PDB file of C-alpha atoms in Angstrom:
ATOM      1  CA  UNK U  23     126.805  92.251 116.346  1.00  0.00           C
ATOM      2  CA  UNK U  24     128.426  90.213 113.552  1.00  0.00           C
ATOM      3  CA  UNK U  25     131.994  91.343 112.854  1.00  0.00           C
ATOM      4  CA  UNK U  26     135.285  89.625 112.053  1.00  0.00           C
ATOM      5  CA  UNK U  27     137.166  90.738 115.151  1.00  0.00           C
ATOM      6  CA  UNK U  28     138.997  89.437 118.213  1.00  0.00           C
ATOM      7  CA  UNK U  29     138.265  91.604 121.252  1.00  0.00           C
ATOM      8  CA  UNK U  30     136.164  94.736 120.526  1.00  0.00           C
ATOM      9  CA  UNK U  31     138.555  96.893 122.559  1.00  0.00           C
ATOM     10  CA  UNK U  32     141.446  95.812 120.282  1.00  0.00           C
ATOM     11  CA  UNK U  33     139.628  96.632 117.047  1.00  0.00           C
ATOM     12  CA  UNK U  34     141.807  99.596 116.004  1.00  0.00           C
ATOM     13  CA  UNK U  35     145.174  98.135 117.002  1.00  0.00           C
ATOM     14  CA  UNK U  36     144.416  94.754 115.393  1.00  0.00           C
ATOM     15  CA  UNK U  37     143.464  96.542 112.168  1.00  0.00           C
ATOM     16  CA  UNK U  38     146.693  98.537 112.206  1.00  0.00           C
ATOM     17  CA  UNK U  39     148.806  95.432 112.796  1.00  0.00           C
ATOM     18  CA  UNK U  40     147.236  93.899 109.703  1.00  0.00           C
ATOM     19  CA  UNK U  41     147.955  96.979 107.591  1.00  0.00           C
ATOM     20  CA  UNK U  42     151.600  97.212 108.682  1.00  0.00           C
ATOM     21  CA  UNK U  43     152.113  93.497 108.033  1.00  0.00           C
ATOM     22  CA  UNK U  44     150.618  93.733 104.545  1.00  0.00           C
ATOM     23  CA  UNK U  45     152.344  96.948 103.381  1.00  0.00           C
ATOM     24  CA  UNK U  46     155.769  97.311 105.074  1.00  0.00           C
ATOM     25  CA  UNK U  47     157.232  98.892 101.938  1.00  0.00           C
ATOM     26  CA  UNK U  48     154.773 101.786 102.108  1.00  0.00           C
ATOM     27  CA  UNK U  49     153.851 102.493 105.731  1.00  0.00           C
ATOM     28  CA  UNK U  50     155.259 102.161 109.231  1.00  0.00           C
ATOM     29  CA  UNK U  51     154.584 103.456 112.743  1.00  0.00           C
ATOM     30  CA  UNK U  52     156.531 105.407 115.312  1.00  0.00           C
ATOM     31  CA  UNK U  53     158.188 102.917 117.637  1.00  0.00           C
ATOM     32  CA  UNK U  54     156.028 102.239 120.660  1.00  0.00           C
ATOM     33  CA  UNK U  55     152.690 103.424 119.244  1.00  0.00           C
ATOM     34  CA  UNK U  56     150.825 101.630 116.450  1.00  0.00           C
ATOM     35  CA  UNK U  57     148.513 104.621 116.102  1.00  0.00           C
ATOM     36  CA  UNK U  58     151.295 106.932 114.898  1.00  0.00           C
ATOM     37  CA  UNK U  59     150.939 106.008 111.219  1.00  0.00           C
ATOM     38  CA  UNK U  60     153.637 107.253 108.807  1.00  0.00           C
ATOM     39  CA  UNK U  61     154.922 106.876 105.289  1.00  0.00           C
ATOM     40  CA  UNK U  62     157.877 104.532 104.968  1.00  0.00           C
ATOM     41  CA  UNK U  63     159.304 106.720 102.185  1.00  0.00           C
ATOM     42  CA  UNK U  64     160.082 110.139 103.641  1.00  0.00           C
ATOM     43  CA  UNK U  65     161.409 112.653 101.103  1.00  0.00           C
ATOM     44  CA  UNK U  66     163.967 115.171 102.363  1.00  0.00           C
ATOM     45  CA  UNK U  67     163.118 118.824 101.782  1.00  0.00           C
ATOM     46  CA  UNK U  68     159.425 118.217 101.142  1.00  0.00           C
ATOM     47  CA  UNK U  69     156.574 119.769 103.124  1.00  0.00           C
ATOM     48  CA  UNK U  70     155.033 117.027 105.259  1.00  0.00           C
ATOM     49  CA  UNK U  71     151.236 116.755 105.347  1.00  0.00           C
ATOM     50  CA  UNK U  72     149.637 115.143 108.379  1.00  0.00           C
ATOM     51  CA  UNK U  73     146.005 114.232 108.888  1.00  0.00           C
ATOM     52  CA  UNK U  74     144.191 112.417 111.646  1.00  0.00           C
ATOM     53  CA  UNK U  75     140.846 111.151 112.843  1.00  0.00           C
ATOM     54  CA  UNK U  76     138.955 108.217 114.215  1.00  0.00           C
ATOM     55  CA  UNK U  77     138.963 104.649 112.948  1.00  0.00           C
ATOM     56  CA  UNK U  78     135.890 103.529 111.023  1.00  0.00           C
ATOM     57  CA  UNK U  79     136.184 105.708 107.932  1.00  0.00           C
ATOM     58  CA  UNK U  80     138.677 103.893 105.691  1.00  0.00           C
ATOM     59  CA  UNK U  81     140.180 104.903 103.377  1.00  0.00           C
ATOM     60  CA  UNK U  82     139.775 108.183 105.286  1.00  0.00           C
ATOM     61  CA  UNK U  83     142.061 109.178 107.058  1.00  0.00           C
ATOM     62  CA  UNK U  84     145.124 106.946 107.146  1.00  0.00           C
ATOM     63  CA  UNK U  85     144.366 105.452 103.726  1.00  0.00           C
ATOM     64  CA  UNK U  86     145.657 108.586 102.019  1.00  0.00           C
ATOM     65  CA  UNK U  87     149.176 108.334 103.457  1.00  0.00           C
ATOM     66  CA  UNK U  88     151.515 107.510 100.599  1.00  0.00           C
ATOM     67  CA  UNK U  89     153.310 108.759  97.498  1.00  0.00           C
ATOM     68  CA  UNK U  90     151.867 112.007  96.140  1.00  0.00           C
ATOM     69  CA  UNK U  91     149.435 112.478  99.022  1.00  0.00           C
ATOM     70  CA  UNK U  92     150.010 112.570 102.788  1.00  0.00           C
ATOM     71  CA  UNK U  93     152.956 111.747 105.028  1.00  0.00           C
ATOM     72  CA  UNK U  94     151.401 110.781 108.331  1.00  0.00           C
ATOM     73  CA  UNK U  95     148.216 110.238 110.310  1.00  0.00           C
ATOM     74  CA  UNK U  96     147.252 110.205 113.956  1.00  0.00           C
ATOM     75  CA  UNK U  97     144.836 107.310 114.388  1.00  0.00           C
ATOM     76  CA  UNK U  98     142.096 107.488 117.005  1.00  0.00           C
ATOM     77  CA  UNK U  99     139.780 104.729 118.192  1.00  0.00           C
ATOM     78  CA  UNK U 100     136.498 104.154 116.398  1.00  0.00           C
ATOM     79  CA  UNK U 101     134.961 107.612 115.833  1.00  0.00           C
ATOM     80  CA  UNK U 102     137.448 109.112 118.334  1.00  0.00           C
ATOM     81  CA  UNK U 103     140.113 111.780 117.881  1.00  0.00           C
ATOM     82  CA  UNK U 104     143.818 110.918 117.997  1.00  0.00           C
ATOM     83  CA  UNK U 105     145.700 112.406 120.930  1.00  0.00           C
ATOM     84  CA  UNK U 106     147.893 115.497 120.728  1.00  0.00           C
ATOM     85  CA  UNK U 107     150.884 113.370 121.706  1.00  0.00           C
ATOM     86  CA  UNK U 108     150.265 110.972 118.812  1.00  0.00           C
ATOM     87  CA  UNK U 109     150.026 113.832 116.325  1.00  0.00           C
ATOM     88  CA  UNK U 110     153.199 115.345 117.754  1.00  0.00           C
ATOM     89  CA  UNK U 111     155.101 112.048 117.516  1.00  0.00           C
ATOM     90  CA  UNK U 112     153.977 111.603 113.900  1.00  0.00           C
ATOM     91  CA  UNK U 113     155.127 115.170 113.223  1.00  0.00           C
ATOM     92  CA  UNK U 114     158.616 114.520 114.547  1.00  0.00           C
ATOM     93  CA  UNK U 115     158.877 111.329 112.473  1.00  0.00           C
ATOM     94  CA  UNK U 116     157.794 112.723 109.078  1.00  0.00           C
ATOM     95  CA  UNK U 117     159.037 116.323 109.220  1.00  0.00           C
ATOM     96  CA  UNK U 118     161.629 116.646 106.461  1.00  0.00           C
ATOM     97  CA  UNK U 119     162.990 120.170 106.761  1.00  0.00           C
ATOM     98  CA  UNK U 120     160.252 122.177 105.031  1.00  0.00           C
ATOM     99  CA  UNK U 121     157.571 122.371 107.715  1.00  0.00           C
ATOM    100  CA  UNK U 122     154.263 120.595 108.278  1.00  0.00           C
ATOM    101  CA  UNK U 123     150.714 121.147 107.108  1.00  0.00           C
ATOM    102  CA  UNK U 124     148.003 119.766 109.395  1.00  0.00           C
ATOM    103  CA  UNK U 125     145.003 118.892 107.201  1.00  0.00           C
ATOM    104  CA  UNK U 126     142.044 117.217 108.887  1.00  0.00           C
ATOM    105  CA  UNK U 127     138.275 117.315 109.402  1.00  0.00           C
ATOM    106  CA  UNK U 128     136.386 120.074 111.203  1.00  0.00           C
ATOM    107  CA  UNK U 129     135.620 118.294 114.493  1.00  0.00           C
ATOM    108  CA  UNK U 130     136.099 119.789 117.969  1.00  0.00           C
ATOM    109  CA  UNK U 131     138.334 117.079 119.443  1.00  0.00           C
ATOM    110  CA  UNK U 132     140.573 117.000 116.375  1.00  0.00           C
ATOM    111  CA  UNK U 133     140.962 120.792 116.357  1.00  0.00           C
ATOM    112  CA  UNK U 134     141.930 120.866 120.031  1.00  0.00           C
ATOM    113  CA  UNK U 135     144.509 118.089 119.716  1.00  0.00           C
ATOM    114  CA  UNK U 136     146.067 119.319 116.469  1.00  0.00           C
ATOM    115  CA  UNK U 137     146.397 122.799 117.989  1.00  0.00           C
ATOM    116  CA  UNK U 138     148.149 121.313 121.021  1.00  0.00           C
ATOM    117  CA  UNK U 139     150.477 119.323 118.755  1.00  0.00           C
ATOM    118  CA  UNK U 140     151.293 122.509 116.818  1.00  0.00           C
ATOM    119  CA  UNK U 141     152.277 124.204 120.073  1.00  0.00           C
ATOM    120  CA  UNK U 142     154.591 121.300 120.940  1.00  0.00           C
ATOM    121  CA  UNK U 143     156.147 121.459 117.468  1.00  0.00           C
ATOM    122  CA  UNK U 144     156.701 125.188 117.880  1.00  0.00           C
ATOM    123  CA  UNK U 145     158.797 124.477 120.992  1.00  0.00           C
ATOM    124  CA  UNK U 146     160.944 122.193 118.789  1.00  0.00           C
ATOM    125  CA  UNK U 147     161.258 124.917 116.118  1.00  0.00           C
ATOM    126  CA  UNK U 148     159.126 122.885 113.671  1.00  0.00           C
ATOM    127  CA  UNK U 149     156.983 125.215 111.599  1.00  0.00           C
ATOM    128  CA  UNK U 150     153.349 124.199 111.120  1.00  0.00           C
ATOM    129  CA  UNK U 151     150.213 125.446 109.360  1.00  0.00           C
ATOM    130  CA  UNK U 152     146.681 124.105 109.815  1.00  0.00           C
ATOM    131  CA  UNK U 153     143.528 123.838 107.716  1.00  0.00           C
ATOM    132  CA  UNK U 154     140.304 121.888 108.208  1.00  0.00           C
ATOM    133  CA  UNK U 155     137.990 120.305 105.675  1.00  0.00           C
ATOM    134  CA  UNK U 156     134.452 121.680 106.102  1.00  0.00           C
ATOM    135  CA  UNK U 157     132.511 120.614 103.020  1.00  0.00           C
ATOM    136  CA  UNK U 158     129.253 119.129 104.399  1.00  0.00           C
ATOM    137  CA  UNK U 159     126.671 121.673 103.233  1.00  0.00           C
ATOM    138  CA  UNK U 160     123.724 120.257 105.176  1.00  0.00           C
ATOM    139  CA  UNK U 161     125.567 120.249 108.504  1.00  0.00           C
ATOM    140  CA  UNK U 162     125.425 124.035 108.958  1.00  0.00           C
ATOM    141  CA  UNK U 163     124.568 127.198 107.082  1.00  0.00           C
ATOM    142  CA  UNK U 164     127.849 128.711 108.306  1.00  0.00           C
ATOM    143  CA  UNK U 165     130.724 127.320 106.180  1.00  0.00           C
ATOM    144  CA  UNK U 166     133.174 127.767 109.077  1.00  0.00           C
ATOM    145  CA  UNK U 167     131.323 125.275 111.285  1.00  0.00           C
ATOM    146  CA  UNK U 168     130.475 122.600 108.711  1.00  0.00           C
ATOM    147  CA  UNK U 169     131.691 119.026 109.144  1.00  0.00           C
ATOM    148  CA  UNK U 170     134.550 117.718 107.032  1.00  0.00           C
ATOM    149  CA  UNK U 171     133.529 114.668 105.021  1.00  0.00           C
ATOM    150  CA  UNK U 172     134.443 113.029 101.686  1.00  0.00           C
ATOM    151  CA  UNK U 173     135.265 116.298  99.936  1.00  0.00           C
ATOM    152  CA  UNK U 174     138.507 116.460 101.917  1.00  0.00           C
ATOM    153  CA  UNK U 175     139.778 114.059  99.222  1.00  0.00           C
ATOM    154  CA  UNK U 176     140.198 117.030  96.877  1.00  0.00           C
ATOM    155  CA  UNK U 177     142.133 118.936  99.541  1.00  0.00           C
ATOM    156  CA  UNK U 178     144.416 115.925  99.987  1.00  0.00           C
ATOM    157  CA  UNK U 179     144.951 115.660  96.240  1.00  0.00           C
ATOM    158  CA  UNK U 180     145.756 119.341  95.663  1.00  0.00           C
ATOM    159  CA  UNK U 181     147.936 119.820  98.746  1.00  0.00           C
ATOM    160  CA  UNK U 182     149.689 116.491  98.181  1.00  0.00           C
ATOM    161  CA  UNK U 183     150.465 117.363  94.575  1.00  0.00           C
ATOM    162  CA  UNK U 184     151.837 120.791  95.485  1.00  0.00           C
ATOM    163  CA  UNK U 185     154.029 119.238  98.176  1.00  0.00           C
ATOM    164  CA  UNK U 186     155.278 116.628  95.679  1.00  0.00           C
ATOM    165  CA  UNK U 187     156.228 119.534  93.388  1.00  0.00           C
ATOM    166  CA  UNK U 188     158.392 120.737  96.320  1.00  0.00           C
ATOM    167  CA  UNK U 189     156.236 123.770  96.979  1.00  0.00           C
ATOM    168  CA  UNK U 190     156.807 125.836 100.109  1.00  0.00           C
ATOM    169  CA  UNK U 191     154.683 125.371 103.226  1.00  0.00           C
ATOM    170  CA  UNK U 192     152.592 128.435 102.397  1.00  0.00           C
ATOM    171  CA  UNK U 193     152.136 127.233  98.807  1.00  0.00           C
ATOM    172  CA  UNK U 194     150.950 123.827  99.986  1.00  0.00           C
ATOM    173  CA  UNK U 195     148.522 125.509 102.390  1.00  0.00           C
ATOM    174  CA  UNK U 196     147.247 127.717  99.550  1.00  0.00           C
ATOM    175  CA  UNK U 197     146.623 124.639  97.374  1.00  0.00           C
ATOM    176  CA  UNK U 198     144.592 123.038 100.171  1.00  0.00           C
ATOM    177  CA  UNK U 199     142.677 126.281 100.689  1.00  0.00           C
ATOM    178  CA  UNK U 200     141.885 126.541  96.986  1.00  0.00           C
ATOM    179  CA  UNK U 201     140.418 123.037  96.995  1.00  0.00           C
ATOM    180  CA  UNK U 202     138.469 123.764 100.185  1.00  0.00           C
ATOM    181  CA  UNK U 203     136.963 126.952  98.766  1.00  0.00           C
ATOM    182  CA  UNK U 204     135.743 125.092  95.684  1.00  0.00           C
ATOM    183  CA  UNK U 205     134.402 121.872  97.242  1.00  0.00           C
ATOM    184  CA  UNK U 206     130.943 121.028  98.604  1.00  0.00           C
ATOM    185  CA  UNK U 207     129.363 117.727  99.757  1.00  0.00           C
ATOM    186  CA  UNK U 208     125.887 116.370 100.482  1.00  0.00           C
ATOM    187  CA  UNK U 209     125.379 112.934 102.055  1.00  0.00           C
ATOM    188  CA  UNK U 210     122.562 110.612 103.091  1.00  0.00           C
ATOM    189  CA  UNK U 211     122.251 107.376 105.086  1.00  0.00           C
ATOM    190  CA  UNK U 212     120.018 104.344 104.581  1.00  0.00           C
ATOM    191  CA  UNK U 213     121.115 102.343 107.639  1.00  0.00           C
ATOM    192  CA  UNK U 214     123.030 102.914 110.876  1.00  0.00           C
ATOM    193  CA  UNK U 215     126.334 101.247 111.771  1.00  0.00           C
ATOM    194  CA  UNK U 216     127.651  99.405 114.822  1.00  0.00           C
ATOM    195  CA  UNK U 217     130.642 100.585 116.866  1.00  0.00           C
ATOM    196  CA  UNK U 218     132.446  97.405 118.036  1.00  0.00           C
ATOM    197  CA  UNK U 219     132.948  98.516 121.629  1.00  0.00           C
ATOM    198  CA  UNK U 220     129.273  99.523 121.899  1.00  0.00           C
ATOM    199  CA  UNK U 221     127.849  96.455 120.174  1.00  0.00           C
ATOM    200  CA  UNK U 222     124.628  97.978 118.827  1.00  0.00           C
ATOM    201  CA  UNK U 223     123.496 100.513 116.213  1.00  0.00           C
ATOM    202  CA  UNK U 224     124.409 104.133 116.868  1.00  0.00           C
ATOM    203  CA  UNK U 225     120.955 105.337 115.693  1.00  0.00           C
ATOM    204  CA  UNK U 226     117.816 103.832 114.193  1.00  0.00           C
ATOM    205  CA  UNK U 227     116.064 104.079 110.828  1.00  0.00           C
ATOM    206  CA  UNK U 228     112.897 102.294 109.782  1.00  0.00           C
ATOM    207  CA  UNK U 229     112.886  99.562 107.136  1.00  0.00           C
ATOM    208  CA  UNK U 230     111.884 101.983 104.365  1.00  0.00           C
ATOM    209  CA  UNK U 231     113.342 105.127 105.921  1.00  0.00           C
ATOM    210  CA  UNK U 232     116.450 107.143 105.054  1.00  0.00           C
ATOM    211  CA  UNK U 233     118.171 110.239 106.476  1.00  0.00           C
ATOM    212  CA  UNK U 234     119.258 113.159 104.301  1.00  0.00           C
ATOM    213  CA  UNK U 235     122.272 115.019 105.680  1.00  0.00           C
ATOM    214  CA  UNK U 236     123.199 112.340 108.228  1.00  0.00           C
ATOM    215  CA  UNK U 237     126.807 112.732 109.405  1.00  0.00           C
ATOM    216  CA  UNK U 238     129.466 110.034 109.192  1.00  0.00           C
ATOM    217  CA  UNK U 239     129.269 109.512 112.976  1.00  0.00           C
ATOM    218  CA  UNK U 240     125.477 109.374 113.001  1.00  0.00           C
ATOM    219  CA  UNK U 241     124.969 113.122 113.491  1.00  0.00           C
ATOM    220  CA  UNK U 242     121.360 114.169 112.732  1.00  0.00           C
ATOM    221  CA  UNK U 243     120.493 115.196 109.188  1.00  0.00           C
ATOM    222  CA  UNK U 244     117.957 117.637 107.763  1.00  0.00           C
ATOM    223  CA  UNK U 245     115.121 115.141 107.288  1.00  0.00           C
ATOM    224  CA  UNK U 246     114.171 111.502 107.807  1.00  0.00           C
ATOM    225  CA  UNK U 247     111.637 110.039 105.423  1.00  0.00           C
ATOM    226  CA  UNK U 248     110.811 107.403 102.807  1.00  0.00           C
ATOM    227  CA  UNK U 249     113.670 106.171 100.615  1.00  0.00           C
ATOM    228  CA  UNK U 250     113.904 108.142  97.360  1.00  0.00           C
ATOM    229  CA  UNK U 251     115.058 107.022  93.929  1.00  0.00           C
ATOM    230  CA  UNK U 252     118.578 107.691  92.683  1.00  0.00           C
ATOM    231  CA  UNK U 253     117.243 110.402  90.364  1.00  0.00           C
ATOM    232  CA  UNK U 254     115.385 112.078  93.230  1.00  0.00           C
ATOM    233  CA  UNK U 255     118.409 111.922  95.545  1.00  0.00           C
ATOM    234  CA  UNK U 256     120.661 113.352  92.844  1.00  0.00           C
ATOM    235  CA  UNK U 257     118.195 116.143  92.108  1.00  0.00           C
ATOM    236  CA  UNK U 258     117.867 117.211  95.751  1.00  0.00           C
ATOM    237  CA  UNK U 259     121.611 116.874  96.396  1.00  0.00           C
ATOM    238  CA  UNK U 260     122.667 118.815  93.315  1.00  0.00           C
ATOM    239  CA  UNK U 261     120.197 121.597  94.061  1.00  0.00           C
ATOM    240  CA  UNK U 262     121.642 121.911  97.573  1.00  0.00           C
ATOM    241  CA  UNK U 263     125.214 121.871  96.280  1.00  0.00           C
ATOM    242  CA  UNK U 264     124.687 124.335  93.435  1.00  0.00           C
ATOM    243  CA  UNK U 265     122.600 126.706  95.543  1.00  0.00           C
ATOM    244  CA  UNK U 266     125.495 126.861  98.013  1.00  0.00           C
ATOM    245  CA  UNK U 267     128.268 127.061  95.389  1.00  0.00           C
ATOM    246  CA  UNK U 268     126.892 128.235  92.024  1.00  0.00           C
ATOM    247  CA  UNK U 269     128.613 126.783  88.964  1.00  0.00           C
ATOM    248  CA  UNK U 270     128.051 128.572  85.670  1.00  0.00           C
ATOM    249  CA  UNK U 271     127.284 126.935  82.358  1.00  0.00           C
ATOM    250  CA  UNK U 272     130.595 125.992  80.733  1.00  0.00           C
ATOM    251  CA  UNK U 273     132.538 125.823  83.991  1.00  0.00           C
ATOM    252  CA  UNK U 274     134.213 122.531  84.956  1.00  0.00           C
ATOM    253  CA  UNK U 275     133.909 120.389  88.041  1.00  0.00           C
ATOM    254  CA  UNK U 276     135.107 117.068  89.378  1.00  0.00           C
ATOM    255  CA  UNK U 277     132.462 114.807  90.885  1.00  0.00           C
ATOM    256  CA  UNK U 278     132.998 112.364  93.753  1.00  0.00           C
ATOM    257  CA  UNK U 279     130.282 109.766  94.399  1.00  0.00           C
ATOM    258  CA  UNK U 280     131.255 108.119  97.672  1.00  0.00           C
ATOM    259  CA  UNK U 281     129.885 105.007  99.356  1.00  0.00           C
ATOM    260  CA  UNK U 282     129.551 104.994 103.146  1.00  0.00           C
ATOM    261  CA  UNK U 283     130.619 101.374 103.666  1.00  0.00           C
ATOM    262  CA  UNK U 284     127.781  99.045 102.682  1.00  0.00           C
ATOM    263  CA  UNK U 285     126.541 100.459  99.386  1.00  0.00           C
ATOM    264  CA  UNK U 286     127.322  98.451  96.263  1.00  0.00           C
ATOM    265  CA  UNK U 287     129.451  99.927  93.509  1.00  0.00           C
ATOM    266  CA  UNK U 288     126.554  99.241  91.134  1.00  0.00           C
ATOM    267  CA  UNK U 289     124.306 101.561  93.153  1.00  0.00           C
ATOM    268  CA  UNK U 290     126.989 104.243  93.255  1.00  0.00           C
ATOM    269  CA  UNK U 291     127.260 104.170  89.465  1.00  0.00           C
ATOM    270  CA  UNK U 292     123.478 104.463  89.158  1.00  0.00           C
ATOM    271  CA  UNK U 293     123.675 107.566  91.360  1.00  0.00           C
ATOM    272  CA  UNK U 294     126.654 108.857  89.386  1.00  0.00           C
ATOM    273  CA  UNK U 295     124.655 108.548  86.165  1.00  0.00           C
ATOM    274  CA  UNK U 296     121.804 110.531  87.702  1.00  0.00           C
ATOM    275  CA  UNK U 297     124.228 113.274  88.753  1.00  0.00           C
ATOM    276  CA  UNK U 298     125.852 113.421  85.329  1.00  0.00           C
ATOM    277  CA  UNK U 299     122.469 113.798  83.618  1.00  0.00           C
ATOM    278  CA  UNK U 300     121.693 116.867  85.723  1.00  0.00           C
ATOM    279  CA  UNK U 301     125.093 118.428  85.045  1.00  0.00           C
ATOM    280  CA  UNK U 302     124.815 117.832  81.308  1.00  0.00           C
ATOM    281  CA  UNK U 303     121.377 119.432  81.241  1.00  0.00           C
ATOM    282  CA  UNK U 304     122.778 122.515  82.988  1.00  0.00           C
ATOM    283  CA  UNK U 305     125.749 122.751  80.628  1.00  0.00           C
ATOM    284  CA  UNK U 306     128.240 122.178  83.473  1.00  0.00           C
ATOM    285  CA  UNK U 307     131.306 120.290  82.254  1.00  0.00           C
ATOM    286  CA  UNK U 308     132.511 117.234  84.172  1.00  0.00           C
ATOM    287  CA  UNK U 309     136.313 117.013  84.112  1.00  0.00           C
ATOM    288  CA  UNK U 310     136.662 113.805  86.139  1.00  0.00           C
ATOM    289  CA  UNK U 311     134.301 111.529  88.052  1.00  0.00           C
ATOM    290  CA  UNK U 312     135.459 109.472  91.040  1.00  0.00           C
ATOM    291  CA  UNK U 313     133.169 106.629  92.148  1.00  0.00           C
ATOM    292  CA  UNK U 314     133.850 104.318  95.087  1.00  0.00           C
ATOM    293  CA  UNK U 315     134.549 104.374  98.817  1.00  0.00           C
ATOM    294  CA  UNK U 316     136.571 107.425  99.846  1.00  0.00           C
ATOM    295  CA  UNK U 317     135.152 108.224 103.312  1.00  0.00           C
ATOM    296  CA  UNK U 318     133.057 105.535 104.991  1.00  0.00           C
ATOM    297  CA  UNK U 319     131.218 105.053 108.264  1.00  0.00           C
ATOM    298  CA  UNK U 320     131.854 101.441 109.269  1.00  0.00           C
ATOM    299  CA  UNK U 321     129.108  99.395 107.547  1.00  0.00           C
ATOM    300  CA  UNK U 322     126.612 102.248 107.087  1.00  0.00           C
ATOM    301  CA  UNK U 323     124.607 102.079 103.856  1.00  0.00           C
ATOM    302  CA  UNK U 324     124.323 105.369 102.027  1.00  0.00           C
ATOM    303  CA  UNK U 325     126.340 107.727  99.878  1.00  0.00           C
ATOM    304  CA  UNK U 326     127.605 111.245  99.474  1.00  0.00           C
ATOM    305  CA  UNK U 327     128.055 113.472  96.452  1.00  0.00           C
ATOM    306  CA  UNK U 328     130.894 116.000  96.310  1.00  0.00           C
ATOM    307  CA  UNK U 329     131.628 118.561  93.622  1.00  0.00           C
ATOM    308  CA  UNK U 330     134.903 120.439  93.218  1.00  0.00           C
ATOM    309  CA  UNK U 331     135.065 123.377  90.820  1.00  0.00           C
ATOM    310  CA  UNK U 332     138.396 123.215  88.973  1.00  0.00           C
ATOM    311  CA  UNK U 333     140.684 125.390  86.870  1.00  0.00           C
ATOM    312  CA  UNK U 334     143.778 124.355  84.903  1.00  0.00           C
ATOM    313  CA  UNK U 335     146.028 124.488  87.986  1.00  0.00           C
ATOM    314  CA  UNK U 336     143.722 122.265  90.026  1.00  0.00           C
ATOM    315  CA  UNK U 337     143.292 119.824  87.136  1.00  0.00           C
ATOM    316  CA  UNK U 338     147.054 119.300  87.117  1.00  0.00           C
ATOM    317  CA  UNK U 339     147.060 118.591  90.836  1.00  0.00           C
ATOM    318  CA  UNK U 340     144.080 116.260  90.692  1.00  0.00           C
ATOM    319  CA  UNK U 341     145.610 114.340  87.779  1.00  0.00           C
ATOM    320  CA  UNK U 342     148.938 113.745  89.548  1.00  0.00           C
ATOM    321  CA  UNK U 343     149.674 110.023  90.080  1.00  0.00           C
ATOM    322  CA  UNK U 344     149.453 108.783  93.673  1.00  0.00           C
ATOM    323  CA  UNK U 345     149.995 105.459  95.383  1.00  0.00           C
ATOM    324  CA  UNK U 346     148.995 104.342  98.847  1.00  0.00           C
ATOM    325  CA  UNK U 347     147.982 100.909 100.196  1.00  0.00           C
ATOM    326  CA  UNK U 348     144.353 102.002  99.809  1.00  0.00           C
ATOM    327  CA  UNK U 349     144.269 104.292  96.773  1.00  0.00           C
ATOM    328  CA  UNK U 350     146.242 104.355  93.545  1.00  0.00           C
ATOM    329  CA  UNK U 351     145.781 106.787  90.676  1.00  0.00           C
ATOM    330  CA  UNK U 352     147.927 106.221  87.608  1.00  0.00           C
TER     331      UNK U 352
END
């Protein structure tokens, strides 16, 4: 294992100390717990949006806490859920009088702990709503049980924008739901990654082997086989996405081409070009394309492709400026 770390067991806390030291004007933590990550610029009267998840996916999850996006994040260890107590303490810190939306990925441990935090908030008369991202098409035929992956970015953008417009709690939830209903993702891995406290790869792939549908924690995909070209990967991915969520000729989408941690930006743009060619041939309009790292898996090589079908309301939300230590959109 070659990593720039101190002790493996301190990986998450050492990372957080570095973030707080570098960006004290933007983020802070609840006193006594580094893993209760909050905006430093709370806005009175605004719905607070809280996410949470394991370390190892930056900029997901905590990287989207900031102006125009989220207000807090419960931070778990590498690939581990944050505790209910952490989520509750974040909730008390960022709640600003208009209620809280819990917006996070569709994973069992996260669901259990966010539900427990919601119950604790209810005892304090803090109103909450919850919604999970579940955009990974290849993870399950049933949309309700799909994993939440990079497509949650569009839920963050739409809910964050509606909250910044001082929408009500139910309006912010509706914005997140609208993005969820119109977003789908397909991903694939070329290499495994190494969890610091484990010290070895979390799965194995051959030298010329890849995994289609592999999850961001190493969950099994739909096939392992020889590495395909960018055009071939785009073709298979877009067929899967459009079969699951048909988009008519003339309709508009946003595209997100996401790197999993060790894929060069050059490769992501090659893949993005392959995706765009397919969309143009089908007469599907591309409103905006986002290329880069939005939801990673440590140093895993690979990528995911997300599409989000948009209307004029969603375009306005997606275009809204945001600023966090990890992501800025002018």
